[in-house]
Short mmCIF file of C-alpha atoms and ligand atoms in Angstrom, two decimals:
data_model
loop_
_atom_site.label_atom_id
_atom_site.label_comp_id
_atom_site.label_asym_id
_atom_site.label_seq_id
_atom_site.Cartn_x
_atom_site.Cartn_y
_atom_site.Cartn_z
CA MET A 727 -60.06 11.75 56.43
CA GLU A 728 -61.13 14.07 53.60
CA LYS A 729 -58.28 14.94 51.18
CA VAL A 730 -57.74 18.69 51.41
CA ILE A 731 -55.24 21.30 50.23
CA ILE A 732 -52.62 22.28 52.79
CA THR A 733 -50.58 25.42 52.16
CA ILE A 734 -47.22 26.12 53.80
CA ASP A 735 -45.80 29.58 53.14
CA GLY A 736 -42.94 31.49 54.70
CA PRO A 737 -39.55 33.09 54.11
CA ALA A 738 -36.43 31.32 52.81
CA GLY A 739 -34.83 28.87 55.21
CA ALA A 740 -37.78 28.55 57.60
CA GLY A 741 -37.84 24.78 57.01
CA LYS A 742 -40.80 24.73 54.61
CA THR A 743 -39.37 22.07 52.30
CA THR A 744 -38.46 19.49 54.92
CA VAL A 745 -41.68 20.07 56.83
CA SER A 746 -43.95 20.05 53.77
CA ARG A 747 -42.40 16.82 52.53
CA ALA A 748 -42.82 15.13 55.90
CA VAL A 749 -46.44 16.29 56.29
CA ALA A 750 -47.28 15.05 52.78
CA LYS A 751 -45.62 11.70 53.41
CA GLU A 752 -47.44 11.20 56.70
CA LEU A 753 -50.84 11.94 55.12
CA GLY A 754 -50.19 10.15 51.83
CA TYR A 755 -50.54 13.49 50.03
CA THR A 756 -48.66 14.91 47.03
CA TYR A 757 -45.93 17.41 47.90
CA VAL A 758 -45.60 20.37 45.52
CA ASP A 759 -42.67 22.79 45.73
CA THR A 760 -43.88 25.86 43.82
CA GLY A 761 -40.57 27.70 44.21
CA ALA A 762 -39.23 25.13 41.75
CA LEU A 763 -41.35 26.76 39.00
CA TYR A 764 -39.78 30.17 39.60
CA ARG A 765 -36.36 28.53 39.80
CA GLY A 766 -36.98 26.64 36.53
CA LEU A 767 -37.82 29.89 34.77
CA ALA A 768 -34.75 31.50 36.39
CA VAL A 769 -32.49 28.82 34.86
CA VAL A 770 -33.80 29.67 31.39
CA VAL A 771 -33.56 33.42 32.02
CA ARG A 772 -29.89 33.04 32.96
CA GLN A 773 -29.16 30.67 30.08
CA GLN A 774 -30.55 33.28 27.68
CA ASN A 775 -28.80 36.15 29.45
CA VAL A 776 -32.05 38.03 29.94
CA ASP A 777 -32.51 40.85 32.47
CA PRO A 778 -35.09 39.54 35.02
CA GLY A 779 -36.71 43.01 35.00
CA ASP A 780 -37.24 43.05 31.20
CA ASP A 781 -40.93 42.17 30.85
CA GLU A 782 -40.83 42.03 27.07
CA ALA A 783 -38.02 39.48 27.06
CA LEU A 784 -39.69 37.52 29.90
CA ALA A 785 -42.98 37.41 27.99
CA ALA A 786 -41.15 36.09 24.92
CA ILE A 787 -39.58 33.32 27.02
CA CYS A 788 -42.83 32.35 28.76
CA LYS A 789 -44.77 32.26 25.49
CA ASP A 790 -42.70 29.40 24.09
CA LEU A 791 -41.61 27.63 27.25
CA ASP A 792 -42.93 24.21 28.12
CA LEU A 793 -42.37 24.26 31.90
CA SER A 794 -43.84 21.57 34.08
CA LEU A 795 -43.57 20.29 37.62
CA VAL A 796 -43.58 16.61 38.36
CA PRO A 797 -44.38 16.21 42.04
CA GLY A 798 -42.64 13.33 43.82
CA VAL A 799 -42.32 12.05 47.37
CA GLU A 800 -38.83 13.47 47.91
CA GLU A 801 -38.55 16.27 45.39
CA THR A 802 -40.44 18.14 42.75
CA LYS A 803 -38.87 17.64 39.35
CA VAL A 804 -38.79 20.50 36.87
CA ILE A 805 -39.00 19.72 33.19
CA VAL A 806 -38.21 22.45 30.67
CA ASN A 807 -38.90 21.69 27.02
CA GLY A 808 -38.60 17.98 27.77
CA GLU A 809 -35.33 18.26 29.73
CA ASP A 810 -35.09 17.49 33.46
CA ILE A 811 -33.27 20.51 34.94
CA THR A 812 -33.94 19.71 38.62
CA GLY A 813 -30.21 19.44 39.36
CA GLN A 814 -29.63 23.07 38.31
CA LEU A 815 -32.19 24.74 40.58
CA ARG A 816 -30.50 25.12 43.96
CA THR A 817 -27.63 27.58 43.61
CA PRO A 818 -27.43 31.03 45.22
CA GLU A 819 -27.52 32.67 41.74
CA ILE A 820 -30.69 30.85 40.77
CA SER A 821 -32.28 31.72 44.14
CA MET A 822 -31.70 35.41 43.49
CA THR A 823 -32.87 35.31 39.85
CA ALA A 824 -35.97 33.32 40.87
CA SER A 825 -36.81 36.00 43.42
CA ALA A 826 -36.32 38.73 40.78
CA VAL A 827 -38.52 37.08 38.11
CA SER A 828 -41.13 36.22 40.74
CA ALA A 829 -41.74 39.95 41.28
CA ARG A 830 -42.97 40.36 37.68
CA PRO A 831 -46.79 40.19 37.50
CA LEU A 832 -46.74 38.54 34.05
CA VAL A 833 -44.66 35.67 35.42
CA ARG A 834 -46.97 35.13 38.39
CA GLU A 835 -50.03 35.20 36.15
CA TRP A 836 -48.43 32.66 33.81
CA LEU A 837 -47.62 30.26 36.65
CA LEU A 838 -50.98 30.52 38.39
CA GLY A 839 -52.79 28.04 36.14
CA ILE A 840 -50.01 25.44 36.36
CA GLN A 841 -50.17 25.55 40.17
CA ARG A 842 -53.96 25.41 40.40
CA ASP A 843 -54.08 22.46 37.99
CA LEU A 844 -51.75 20.54 40.30
CA GLY A 845 -54.16 21.12 43.18
CA ALA A 846 -57.32 20.27 41.30
CA LYS A 847 -57.77 16.86 42.92
CA GLY A 848 -56.94 17.95 46.50
CA GLY A 849 -54.76 15.80 48.74
CA ALA A 850 -51.67 17.99 48.32
CA VAL A 851 -49.25 20.06 50.37
CA PHE A 852 -48.23 23.21 48.51
CA GLU A 853 -45.09 25.01 49.61
CA GLY A 854 -44.39 28.59 48.51
CA ARG A 855 -44.88 32.27 49.30
CA ASP A 856 -48.45 33.01 48.19
CA MET A 857 -50.14 29.63 48.42
CA GLY A 858 -52.56 30.63 51.16
CA THR A 859 -53.11 34.21 49.97
CA VAL A 860 -53.38 33.97 46.17
CA VAL A 861 -53.06 30.51 44.62
CA PHE A 862 -55.33 28.58 47.02
CA PRO A 863 -57.22 31.18 49.07
CA GLN A 864 -59.90 28.54 49.73
CA ALA A 865 -57.41 25.97 51.13
CA GLN A 866 -58.71 24.26 54.24
CA ALA A 867 -55.44 24.27 56.21
CA LYS A 868 -52.97 27.16 55.88
CA PHE A 869 -49.68 27.53 57.69
CA PHE A 870 -47.06 30.27 57.77
CA LEU A 871 -43.67 29.08 58.94
CA VAL A 872 -41.22 31.56 60.47
CA ALA A 873 -37.89 31.40 62.32
CA ASP A 874 -35.30 33.93 63.46
CA PRO A 875 -33.14 35.16 60.55
CA SER A 876 -29.90 33.92 62.14
CA VAL A 877 -31.35 30.42 62.58
CA ARG A 878 -32.60 30.39 58.99
CA ALA A 879 -29.24 31.52 57.62
CA HIS A 880 -27.45 28.87 59.68
CA ARG A 881 -29.73 26.09 58.39
CA ARG A 882 -29.43 27.22 54.76
CA HIS A 883 -25.64 27.50 55.07
CA GLN A 884 -25.46 23.91 56.30
CA GLU A 885 -27.64 22.73 53.41
CA LEU A 886 -25.41 24.46 50.86
CA GLN A 887 -22.28 23.05 52.47
CA GLU A 888 -23.71 19.54 52.22
CA LYS A 889 -24.05 20.15 48.48
CA GLY A 890 -20.43 21.25 48.23
CA LEU A 891 -21.33 24.93 47.67
CA ALA A 892 -19.08 27.33 49.49
CA PRO A 893 -20.63 30.71 50.41
CA THR A 894 -19.88 31.86 53.98
CA GLU A 895 -22.68 32.04 56.55
CA GLU A 896 -22.50 35.87 56.35
CA GLU A 897 -23.02 35.72 52.58
CA VAL A 898 -25.95 33.36 53.02
CA ALA A 899 -27.48 35.69 55.64
CA ARG A 900 -27.03 38.71 53.35
CA ASP A 901 -28.56 36.95 50.32
CA MET A 902 -31.43 35.68 52.40
CA GLU A 903 -32.20 39.10 53.81
CA LYS A 904 -32.18 40.58 50.30
CA ARG A 905 -34.41 37.84 48.94
CA ASP A 906 -36.89 38.15 51.84
CA ARG A 907 -37.02 41.90 51.25
CA ASN A 908 -37.69 41.38 47.51
CA ASP A 909 -40.29 38.72 48.19
CA SER A 910 -42.19 40.62 50.88
CA THR A 911 -42.15 44.08 49.32
CA ARG A 912 -43.13 43.23 45.73
CA ALA A 913 -46.44 44.70 44.59
CA VAL A 914 -48.04 41.43 43.47
CA ALA A 915 -48.61 38.47 45.80
CA PRO A 916 -46.01 39.52 48.38
CA LEU A 917 -44.84 37.08 51.00
CA LYS A 918 -47.24 37.49 53.92
CA PRO A 919 -49.43 35.22 56.02
CA ALA A 920 -53.02 34.73 54.89
CA VAL A 921 -55.41 36.20 57.46
CA ASP A 922 -56.56 32.65 58.30
CA ALA A 923 -53.06 31.09 58.34
CA ILE A 924 -51.71 29.41 61.46
CA LEU A 925 -48.32 30.88 62.38
CA VAL A 926 -45.66 28.34 63.39
CA ASP A 927 -42.31 29.60 64.71
CA SER A 928 -39.63 26.95 64.21
CA THR A 929 -36.79 28.89 65.92
CA GLN A 930 -36.89 26.67 69.00
CA LEU A 931 -38.49 23.59 67.44
CA ASN A 932 -36.93 20.70 65.55
CA ILE A 933 -38.44 19.38 62.34
CA GLY A 934 -40.33 16.58 64.08
CA GLU A 935 -41.94 19.05 66.47
CA VAL A 936 -43.01 21.40 63.67
CA VAL A 937 -44.46 18.48 61.69
CA GLY A 938 -46.29 17.35 64.84
CA VAL A 939 -47.84 20.80 65.36
CA ILE A 940 -48.98 20.97 61.73
CA LEU A 941 -50.40 17.44 61.61
CA GLY A 942 -52.24 18.08 64.88
CA ARG A 943 -53.87 21.20 63.47
CA VAL A 944 -54.70 19.51 60.15
CA ARG A 945 -56.43 16.65 61.98
CA GLU A 946 -58.46 19.13 64.04
CA ILE A 947 -59.47 21.05 60.93
CA VAL A 948 -60.34 18.06 58.76
CA SER A 949 -61.92 15.67 61.26
O1 DC B 792 -39.06 28.54 47.89
P1 DC B 792 -37.84 28.88 47.03
O2 DC B 792 -36.70 29.45 47.83
O3 DC B 792 -37.43 27.74 46.18
O4 DC B 792 -38.36 30.03 46.04
C1 DC B 792 -37.51 30.72 45.15
C2 DC B 792 -38.07 32.10 44.86
O5 DC B 792 -39.29 31.96 44.12
C3 DC B 792 -38.44 32.93 46.09
O6 DC B 792 -37.39 33.77 46.49
C4 DC B 792 -39.64 33.70 45.68
C5 DC B 792 -40.25 32.92 44.56
N1 DC B 792 -41.49 32.22 44.93
C6 DC B 792 -42.64 32.96 44.88
O7 DC B 792 -42.59 34.16 44.62
N2 DC B 792 -43.83 32.36 45.10
C7 DC B 792 -43.89 31.05 45.42
N3 DC B 792 -45.08 30.49 45.62
C8 DC B 792 -42.71 30.29 45.52
C9 DC B 792 -41.51 30.92 45.28
#
């Protein structure tokens, strides 16, 4: 089977990470979590106490930052100036800051090249918000994963609990709604399905079923 680019976009908590990983594993593809780039930048922005809306300060950070993604089977590592900061990426504060910096056009422009380089050889599953619309508009197989907000909040709450983080499900739902609103209403590369994306609703499906639907469609497209 030809090695193509598969894009999986969608809102927070729709199951993109688990599904993208499983699809990549099944096909022997690289899995790339692009949200990790925005989260990596968010860690630095918070460390330096910078306002995520301050373009001048953001530009100064981006100019000198050596930010790279190291795709892996299970997770995408983020290296900042030689230091592995992967363990710091998944907190509610970093989620919100990542969403805020991701609305800045200069940040998106800066991260575009890094993402496209990772896809240069094909054979990769890219997870994000604008993979099918902006970063890889020519991708052969595009998916947009959705699920009811209450189901997404419940899943994300469970994930955070497993990590020992303690927000309530209501707080998770509120944060998620705010982040989705930021991500889908920003002027540049808003979260939305590409016109040629296949919509998959995971509200009533388990992970295995979603992966099955996606693999089935990929095989139809690529064969
Ligand atoms: O997928 P995630 O939750 O790790 O992403 C964190 C934030 O990064 C998300 O709220 C919006 C932003 N993001 C983006 O704008 N474009 C992407 N391709 C991936 C993430």
